Amino acid sequence: MADAAPSTVRRISTVRSRFGLQPNVPLEEGHQDLEHQDLLWSRIRLAMREPFAEFFGTFIMVLFGDGSVAQVLLSAGQKTSPGQNGSGEYQSISWGWGLGVMLGIYVAGDSGGFLNPAITFCFCLYRKLPWRRFPIYFLAQFLGGFCAAGVIYANYVSAIDAYEGAGLRTVPPSPTATAGVFCTYPQAFLTKTNQFFSEFITATLLMFVIFALKDESNRGAMGKTGAGPFFPLALFFLIFGLGASFGWETGYAINLARDFGPRLMSYAVGYGHAVWSAGDYYFWIPMVASFLGCAFGGFLYDVFIYTGPESPINTPWLGLKRFLRPGTASSARVKESERSSA
């Protein structure tokens, strides 16, 4: 934006700073000098590029994930399908979610490709991602999941009518329930403790492995520093493995944006209050367990493996000193800033 008015550049930088984004827009070399960067929508895009990327990354993830569930469920028993018994099986869902996450990360690469409020939270907590960035990423991820569920419903509404009956919309444990296309529901035999632990352990594994893949000091099996360009592919295998190993009991939501957003959409399109009350009001479990599980997984990795300076675990008292003695922590931050600017 070499020819843009200084006031325009300042306004864009101010907006970006308010949301915790880097003041300087991350543009490819040569793109900043193109004439279209001074157009109104171009300025909006430059100001909000990373949140837009998180929205569409989550949107793509949920499209593939919910789409795979819809195809497997709604085609069950169809003799006209290629396999003469529906178009897919349980592992098709693991493939769908794994591919959705991988492709979503490619779409949202410039923003970090978090696609999950709990993962964003842990990068703020353990890797110094600016906390001011968390609310706008959270909103973008939630809306991405919400809108993707609407697209899935619009695409499969005729199939849902054929499966359940025209105008009927039910939730598990109904034998013809289709609400599970959009969000997760627990098996009927699970206690509340079982529900929570199933989601907690999958979220813990998710965050622990993500930190390992992102750790530049962890050479891994290939002698690389972290997963590098193979990170999206590694996430595909991680999500596929979580679904194959832990997906049956509660559906491995592990992500508020992929569960609460589509759940709200299912409520809006007619599934009713039961989307909240099913499973003894299970809906809050994926919301809370994803944050607590991811936070615990990040804590375990940083305590036992991570040696970098970003984590509060590698500070006095495992990071508690900054809360118990804020004055000392503030002085340390000032000294660190002075050293970096020197």
Tab-separated table of C-alpha atoms in Angstrom:
chain	number	residue	atom	x	y	z
A	1	MET	CA	0.000	0.000	0.000
A	2	ALA	CA	2.832	2.303	-0.882
A	3	ASP	CA	0.567	4.890	-2.500
A	4	ALA	CA	-2.205	4.762	0.119
A	5	ALA	CA	-2.812	7.845	2.212
A	6	PRO	CA	-0.954	7.748	5.531
A	7	SER	CA	-4.250	8.265	7.376
A	8	THR	CA	-5.710	5.143	5.707
A	9	VAL	CA	-2.691	3.055	6.678
A	10	ARG	CA	-2.930	4.348	10.256
A	11	ARG	CA	-6.637	3.514	10.470
A	12	ILE	CA	-6.019	-0.033	9.249
A	13	SER	CA	-3.141	-0.463	11.681
A	14	THR	CA	-5.249	0.915	14.542
A	15	VAL	CA	-8.110	-1.484	13.830
A	16	ARG	CA	-5.731	-4.418	13.610
A	17	SER	CA	-3.999	-3.463	16.845
A	18	ARG	CA	-7.307	-3.269	18.703
A	19	PHE	CA	-7.925	-6.920	17.843
A	20	GLY	CA	-4.411	-8.004	18.770
A	21	LEU	CA	-3.360	-8.478	15.144
A	22	GLN	CA	0.017	-7.406	13.798
A	23	PRO	CA	-0.274	-3.693	12.864
A	24	ASN	CA	1.474	-4.325	9.543
A	25	VAL	CA	-0.706	-6.305	7.177
A	26	PRO	CA	0.879	-9.634	6.158
A	27	LEU	CA	0.965	-9.158	2.387
A	28	GLU	CA	3.025	-10.996	-0.196
A	29	GLU	CA	5.884	-8.912	-1.562
A	30	GLY	CA	4.598	-6.791	-4.432
A	31	HIS	CA	0.915	-7.071	-3.449
A	32	GLN	CA	0.986	-3.954	-1.299
A	33	ASP	CA	1.673	-1.762	-4.326
A	34	LEU	CA	-1.312	-2.940	-6.374
A	35	GLU	CA	-3.960	-0.312	-7.085
A	36	HIS	CA	-6.898	-2.368	-5.808
A	37	GLN	CA	-5.510	-2.316	-2.252
A	38	ASP	CA	-6.905	1.233	-1.890
A	39	LEU	CA	-10.498	0.157	-2.616
A	40	LEU	CA	-12.991	0.091	0.272
A	41	TRP	CA	-13.395	-3.679	0.435
A	42	SER	CA	-9.650	-4.163	0.046
A	43	ARG	CA	-9.093	-1.993	3.123
A	44	ILE	CA	-11.672	-3.989	5.093
A	45	ARG	CA	-10.009	-7.218	3.988
A	46	LEU	CA	-6.593	-5.926	4.993
A	47	ALA	CA	-7.882	-4.920	8.413
A	48	MET	CA	-9.655	-8.231	9.119
A	49	ARG	CA	-7.809	-10.754	6.974
A	50	GLU	CA	-6.930	-13.186	9.773
A	51	PRO	CA	-10.452	-13.344	11.304
A	52	PHE	CA	-11.847	-13.897	7.796
A	53	ALA	CA	-9.357	-16.743	7.373
A	54	GLU	CA	-10.451	-18.311	10.675
A	55	PHE	CA	-14.098	-18.033	9.621
A	56	PHE	CA	-13.576	-19.783	6.302
A	57	GLY	CA	-11.149	-22.333	7.709
A	58	THR	CA	-13.738	-23.392	10.293
A	59	PHE	CA	-16.457	-23.200	7.637
A	60	ILE	CA	-14.556	-25.643	5.404
A	61	MET	CA	-13.813	-27.953	8.344
A	62	VAL	CA	-17.477	-28.225	9.378
A	63	LEU	CA	-18.682	-28.594	5.781
A	64	PHE	CA	-16.568	-31.695	5.304
A	65	GLY	CA	-17.180	-33.023	8.811
A	66	ASP	CA	-20.951	-32.562	9.038
A	67	GLY	CA	-21.281	-33.469	5.373
A	68	SER	CA	-19.652	-36.850	6.001
A	69	VAL	CA	-21.992	-37.518	8.936
A	70	ALA	CA	-25.002	-36.558	6.826
A	71	GLN	CA	-24.047	-38.849	3.960
A	72	VAL	CA	-23.346	-41.850	6.199
A	73	LEU	CA	-26.495	-41.441	8.300
A	74	LEU	CA	-29.027	-40.441	5.674
A	75	SER	CA	-27.948	-43.051	3.111
A	76	ALA	CA	-27.932	-45.948	5.594
A	77	GLY	CA	-29.448	-49.077	4.077
A	78	GLN	CA	-29.839	-47.599	0.596
A	79	LYS	CA	-29.671	-50.489	-1.863
A	80	THR	CA	-29.183	-48.112	-4.799
A	81	SER	CA	-25.867	-46.844	-3.428
A	82	PRO	CA	-22.599	-48.124	-4.959
A	83	GLY	CA	-22.049	-50.538	-2.062
A	84	GLN	CA	-25.760	-51.437	-1.952
A	85	ASN	CA	-25.808	-50.611	1.747
A	86	GLY	CA	-25.536	-46.870	2.035
A	87	SER	CA	-22.823	-44.442	0.969
A	88	GLY	CA	-20.256	-44.791	3.705
A	89	GLU	CA	-19.559	-46.282	7.108
A	90	TYR	CA	-18.266	-44.999	10.445
A	91	GLN	CA	-14.698	-44.550	9.214
A	92	SER	CA	-16.030	-42.300	6.456
A	93	ILE	CA	-16.817	-39.800	9.215
A	94	SER	CA	-13.249	-39.951	10.506
A	95	TRP	CA	-12.047	-39.331	6.954
A	96	GLY	CA	-14.446	-36.411	6.542
A	97	TRP	CA	-13.412	-34.663	9.746
A	98	GLY	CA	-9.722	-35.345	9.173
A	99	LEU	CA	-9.832	-33.927	5.665
A	100	GLY	CA	-11.948	-30.995	6.828
A	101	VAL	CA	-9.388	-30.037	9.464
A	102	MET	CA	-6.481	-30.424	7.060
A	103	LEU	CA	-8.082	-28.319	4.323
A	104	GLY	CA	-9.352	-25.769	6.853
A	105	ILE	CA	-5.801	-25.244	8.095
A	106	TYR	CA	-4.617	-24.671	4.537
A	107	VAL	CA	-7.352	-22.054	4.079
A	108	ALA	CA	-6.580	-20.320	7.373
A	109	GLY	CA	-2.810	-20.531	7.223
A	110	ASP	CA	-2.221	-16.773	7.478
A	111	SER	CA	-4.189	-16.569	10.738
A	112	GLY	CA	-2.488	-19.555	12.346
A	113	GLY	CA	-5.160	-22.064	11.343
A	114	PHE	CA	-6.522	-22.530	14.859
A	115	LEU	CA	-10.168	-23.325	13.885
A	116	ASN	CA	-10.970	-24.040	17.535
A	117	PRO	CA	-11.537	-21.565	20.406
A	118	ALA	CA	-9.907	-23.928	22.915
A	119	ILE	CA	-6.748	-24.190	20.806
A	120	THR	CA	-6.688	-20.416	20.343
A	121	PHE	CA	-7.060	-20.066	24.118
A	122	CYS	CA	-4.094	-22.368	24.749
A	123	PHE	CA	-1.865	-20.494	22.329
A	124	CYS	CA	-2.756	-17.319	24.227
A	125	LEU	CA	-2.086	-19.056	27.541
A	126	TYR	CA	1.112	-20.918	26.667
A	127	ARG	CA	2.571	-19.363	23.485
A	128	LYS	CA	2.054	-15.611	23.918
A	129	LEU	CA	-0.598	-15.217	21.236
A	130	PRO	CA	-2.089	-11.791	22.115
A	131	TRP	CA	-5.158	-12.155	24.336
A	132	ARG	CA	-6.851	-9.335	22.424
A	133	ARG	CA	-6.941	-11.643	19.431
A	134	PHE	CA	-8.957	-14.292	21.243
A	135	PRO	CA	-12.442	-12.666	21.104
A	136	ILE	CA	-12.393	-11.920	17.352
A	137	TYR	CA	-11.016	-15.384	16.549
A	138	PHE	CA	-13.629	-16.956	18.825
A	139	LEU	CA	-16.410	-15.098	17.016
A	140	ALA	CA	-15.041	-15.953	13.574
A	141	GLN	CA	-14.723	-19.648	14.423
A	142	PHE	CA	-18.197	-19.818	15.964
A	143	LEU	CA	-19.803	-18.110	12.957
A	144	GLY	CA	-17.881	-20.354	10.564
A	145	GLY	CA	-19.326	-23.466	12.205
A	146	PHE	CA	-22.808	-21.939	12.441
A	147	CYS	CA	-22.929	-20.945	8.760
A	148	ALA	CA	-21.461	-24.239	7.550
A	149	ALA	CA	-24.197	-26.143	9.407
A	150	GLY	CA	-26.776	-23.992	7.611
A	151	VAL	CA	-25.280	-24.934	4.249
A	152	ILE	CA	-25.314	-28.630	5.191
A	153	TYR	CA	-28.965	-28.384	6.222
A	154	ALA	CA	-29.908	-26.641	2.978
A	155	ASN	CA	-28.097	-29.305	0.970
A	156	TYR	CA	-29.568	-32.304	2.812
A	157	VAL	CA	-33.029	-31.033	3.784
A	158	SER	CA	-34.788	-33.283	1.251
A	159	ALA	CA	-32.780	-36.283	2.428
A	160	ILE	CA	-33.679	-35.452	6.044
A	161	ASP	CA	-37.359	-35.311	5.099
A	162	ALA	CA	-37.069	-38.679	3.360
A	163	TYR	CA	-35.266	-40.217	6.336
A	164	GLU	CA	-37.397	-38.825	9.180
A	165	GLY	CA	-40.596	-37.833	7.438
A	166	ALA	CA	-41.573	-34.466	6.016
A	167	GLY	CA	-41.313	-31.768	8.681
A	168	LEU	CA	-40.143	-34.153	11.434
A	169	ARG	CA	-36.950	-33.233	13.247
A	170	THR	CA	-35.782	-35.399	16.158
A	171	VAL	CA	-32.708	-35.826	18.314
A	172	PRO	CA	-31.110	-38.973	19.787
A	173	PRO	CA	-32.122	-41.439	21.160
A	174	SER	CA	-34.947	-41.394	18.585
A	175	PRO	CA	-34.276	-44.258	16.099
A	176	THR	CA	-34.698	-41.848	13.172
A	177	ALA	CA	-32.897	-38.877	14.727
A	178	THR	CA	-30.952	-36.653	12.340
A	179	ALA	CA	-29.798	-33.957	14.783
A	180	GLY	CA	-26.487	-35.832	15.067
A	181	VAL	CA	-25.647	-34.620	11.570
A	182	PHE	CA	-24.913	-31.194	13.035
A	183	CYS	CA	-23.515	-31.718	16.533
A	184	THR	CA	-22.607	-34.442	19.006
A	185	TYR	CA	-24.841	-36.440	21.334
A	186	PRO	CA	-23.685	-38.991	23.930
A	187	GLN	CA	-24.554	-42.661	24.067
A	188	ALA	CA	-27.561	-43.176	26.349
A	189	PHE	CA	-25.692	-45.368	28.861
A	190	LEU	CA	-23.040	-42.749	29.711
A	191	THR	CA	-23.072	-40.990	33.068
A	192	LYS	CA	-22.291	-37.300	33.240
A	193	THR	CA	-18.791	-38.171	34.477
A	194	ASN	CA	-18.250	-40.529	31.526
A	195	GLN	CA	-19.461	-37.857	29.118
A	196	PHE	CA	-17.061	-35.301	30.500
A	197	PHE	CA	-14.062	-37.629	30.665
A	198	SER	CA	-14.516	-38.811	27.065
A	199	GLU	CA	-14.405	-35.227	25.796
A	200	PHE	CA	-11.680	-34.213	28.244
A	201	ILE	CA	-9.243	-36.943	27.242
A	202	THR	CA	-9.687	-36.352	23.503
A	203	ALA	CA	-9.130	-32.604	23.957
A	204	THR	CA	-6.046	-33.328	26.074
A	205	LEU	CA	-4.594	-35.559	23.373
A	206	LEU	CA	-5.426	-32.990	20.712
A	207	MET	CA	-3.558	-30.145	22.396
A	208	PHE	CA	-0.625	-32.261	23.550
A	209	VAL	CA	0.069	-33.500	20.021
A	210	ILE	CA	-0.484	-30.080	18.425
A	211	PHE	CA	2.135	-28.555	20.720
A	212	ALA	CA	4.503	-31.383	19.797
A	213	LEU	CA	3.925	-30.799	16.098
A	214	LYS	CA	4.456	-27.045	16.513
A	215	ASP	CA	7.548	-27.356	18.717
A	216	GLU	CA	10.570	-26.283	16.649
A	217	SER	CA	12.895	-27.887	19.192
A	218	ASN	CA	11.153	-31.254	18.752
A	219	ARG	CA	12.851	-32.975	15.829
A	220	GLY	CA	10.348	-35.823	15.701
A	221	ALA	CA	10.742	-39.034	13.730
A	222	MET	CA	11.765	-37.274	10.501
A	223	GLY	CA	14.598	-35.200	11.914
A	224	LYS	CA	12.676	-31.991	11.241
A	225	THR	CA	12.073	-29.062	13.553
A	226	GLY	CA	8.449	-29.665	14.377
A	227	ALA	CA	6.072	-30.837	11.651
A	228	GLY	CA	6.763	-27.808	9.438
A	229	PRO	CA	4.887	-27.983	6.127
A	230	PHE	CA	3.546	-31.406	7.096
A	231	PHE	CA	1.516	-29.937	9.971
A	232	PRO	CA	-1.871	-30.002	8.139
A	233	LEU	CA	-1.277	-33.600	7.062
A	234	ALA	CA	-0.259	-34.561	10.591
A	235	LEU	CA	-3.481	-32.990	11.888
A	236	PHE	CA	-5.422	-35.111	9.414
A	237	PHE	CA	-3.971	-38.265	10.958
A	238	LEU	CA	-4.495	-36.924	14.481
A	239	ILE	CA	-8.184	-36.169	13.925
A	240	PHE	CA	-8.680	-39.453	12.071
A	241	GLY	CA	-7.074	-41.317	14.981
A	242	LEU	CA	-9.153	-39.547	17.607
A	243	GLY	CA	-12.318	-40.420	15.709
A	244	ALA	CA	-11.269	-44.033	15.180
A	245	SER	CA	-10.295	-44.496	18.837
A	246	PHE	CA	-12.554	-42.206	20.862
A	247	GLY	CA	-15.412	-41.116	18.601
A	248	TRP	CA	-18.141	-43.582	19.522
A	249	GLU	CA	-19.160	-42.526	23.023
A	250	THR	CA	-19.667	-38.784	22.632
A	251	GLY	CA	-18.704	-37.995	19.037
A	252	TYR	CA	-15.345	-36.359	19.911
A	253	ALA	CA	-16.552	-32.758	19.540
A	254	ILE	CA	-13.322	-31.297	21.080
A	255	ASN	CA	-14.287	-27.934	19.624
A	256	LEU	CA	-16.946	-25.445	20.712
A	257	ALA	CA	-17.116	-23.909	17.228
A	258	ARG	CA	-17.796	-27.252	15.543
A	259	ASP	CA	-20.403	-28.287	18.149
A	260	PHE	CA	-22.166	-25.280	19.668
A	261	GLY	CA	-22.382	-23.317	16.394
A	262	PRO	CA	-24.032	-26.172	14.446
A	263	ARG	CA	-26.158	-27.043	17.492
A	264	LEU	CA	-27.536	-23.517	17.511
A	265	MET	CA	-28.229	-23.793	13.781
A	266	SER	CA	-30.092	-27.075	14.309
A	267	TYR	CA	-32.201	-25.366	16.954
A	268	ALA	CA	-32.921	-22.513	14.532
A	269	VAL	CA	-34.062	-24.822	11.714
A	270	GLY	CA	-36.575	-26.703	13.827
A	271	TYR	CA	-35.021	-29.399	15.997
A	272	GLY	CA	-36.367	-27.624	19.056
A	273	HIS	CA	-35.396	-27.453	22.715
A	274	ALA	CA	-34.314	-31.092	22.716
A	275	VAL	CA	-30.961	-30.118	21.176
A	276	TRP	CA	-30.154	-28.608	24.591
A	277	SER	CA	-31.872	-31.111	26.892
A	278	ALA	CA	-30.773	-34.351	25.185
A	279	GLY	CA	-28.325	-36.492	27.141
A	280	ASP	CA	-29.352	-34.792	30.400
A	281	TYR	CA	-28.326	-31.368	29.047
A	282	TYR	CA	-25.137	-32.697	27.543
A	283	PHE	CA	-24.638	-29.618	25.341
A	284	TRP	CA	-22.365	-27.848	27.828
A	285	ILE	CA	-19.924	-30.763	28.111
A	286	PRO	CA	-18.123	-30.182	24.765
A	287	MET	CA	-17.943	-26.471	25.543
A	288	VAL	CA	-16.273	-26.822	28.939
A	289	ALA	CA	-14.332	-30.057	28.463
A	290	SER	CA	-12.664	-28.801	25.287
A	291	PHE	CA	-11.163	-25.808	27.112
A	292	LEU	CA	-10.152	-27.731	30.232
A	293	GLY	CA	-8.821	-30.694	28.264
A	294	CYS	CA	-6.788	-28.559	25.876
A	295	ALA	CA	-5.418	-26.496	28.751
A	296	PHE	CA	-4.384	-29.691	30.547
A	297	GLY	CA	-2.801	-31.157	27.404
A	298	GLY	CA	-0.787	-27.981	26.860
A	299	PHE	CA	0.234	-27.986	30.524
A	300	LEU	CA	1.476	-31.579	30.320
A	301	TYR	CA	3.523	-30.899	27.195
A	302	ASP	CA	5.140	-27.784	28.597
A	303	VAL	CA	5.910	-29.328	31.984
A	304	PHE	CA	7.532	-32.479	30.679
A	305	ILE	CA	8.833	-31.699	27.173
A	306	TYR	CA	8.832	-28.043	26.045
A	307	THR	CA	11.990	-26.037	26.770
A	308	GLY	CA	11.212	-22.766	24.943
A	309	PRO	CA	10.862	-19.334	26.543
A	310	GLU	CA	7.268	-18.599	25.468
A	311	SER	CA	5.535	-20.816	27.988
A	312	PRO	CA	4.701	-19.460	31.461
A	313	ILE	CA	5.510	-22.960	32.726
A	314	ASN	CA	9.175	-22.127	32.134
A	315	THR	CA	9.042	-19.153	34.503
A	316	PRO	CA	9.297	-19.053	38.306
A	317	TRP	CA	6.660	-21.075	40.130
A	318	LEU	CA	5.319	-22.550	36.861
A	319	GLY	CA	3.979	-19.149	35.884
A	320	LEU	CA	2.092	-18.531	39.131
A	321	LYS	CA	4.513	-15.839	40.229
A	322	ARG	CA	3.095	-13.361	37.707
A	323	PHE	CA	-0.303	-13.718	39.410
A	324	LEU	CA	0.836	-13.865	43.019
A	325	ARG	CA	3.489	-11.149	42.614
A	326	PRO	CA	2.345	-9.011	39.669
A	327	GLY	CA	4.827	-6.234	40.445
A	328	THR	CA	7.809	-8.564	40.009
A	329	ALA	CA	6.366	-9.956	36.794
A	330	SER	CA	5.828	-6.453	35.406
A	331	SER	CA	9.447	-5.532	36.116
A	332	ALA	CA	10.630	-8.662	34.352
A	333	ARG	CA	8.528	-7.815	31.291
A	334	VAL	CA	9.996	-4.299	31.203
A	335	LYS	CA	13.538	-5.666	31.359
A	336	GLU	CA	12.761	-8.181	28.628
A	337	SER	CA	11.365	-5.393	26.430
A	338	GLU	CA	14.455	-3.267	27.012
A	339	ARG	CA	16.741	-6.153	26.067
A	340	SER	CA	14.819	-6.878	22.854
A	341	SER	CA	14.870	-3.225	21.781
A	342	ALA	CA	18.545	-2.772	22.546
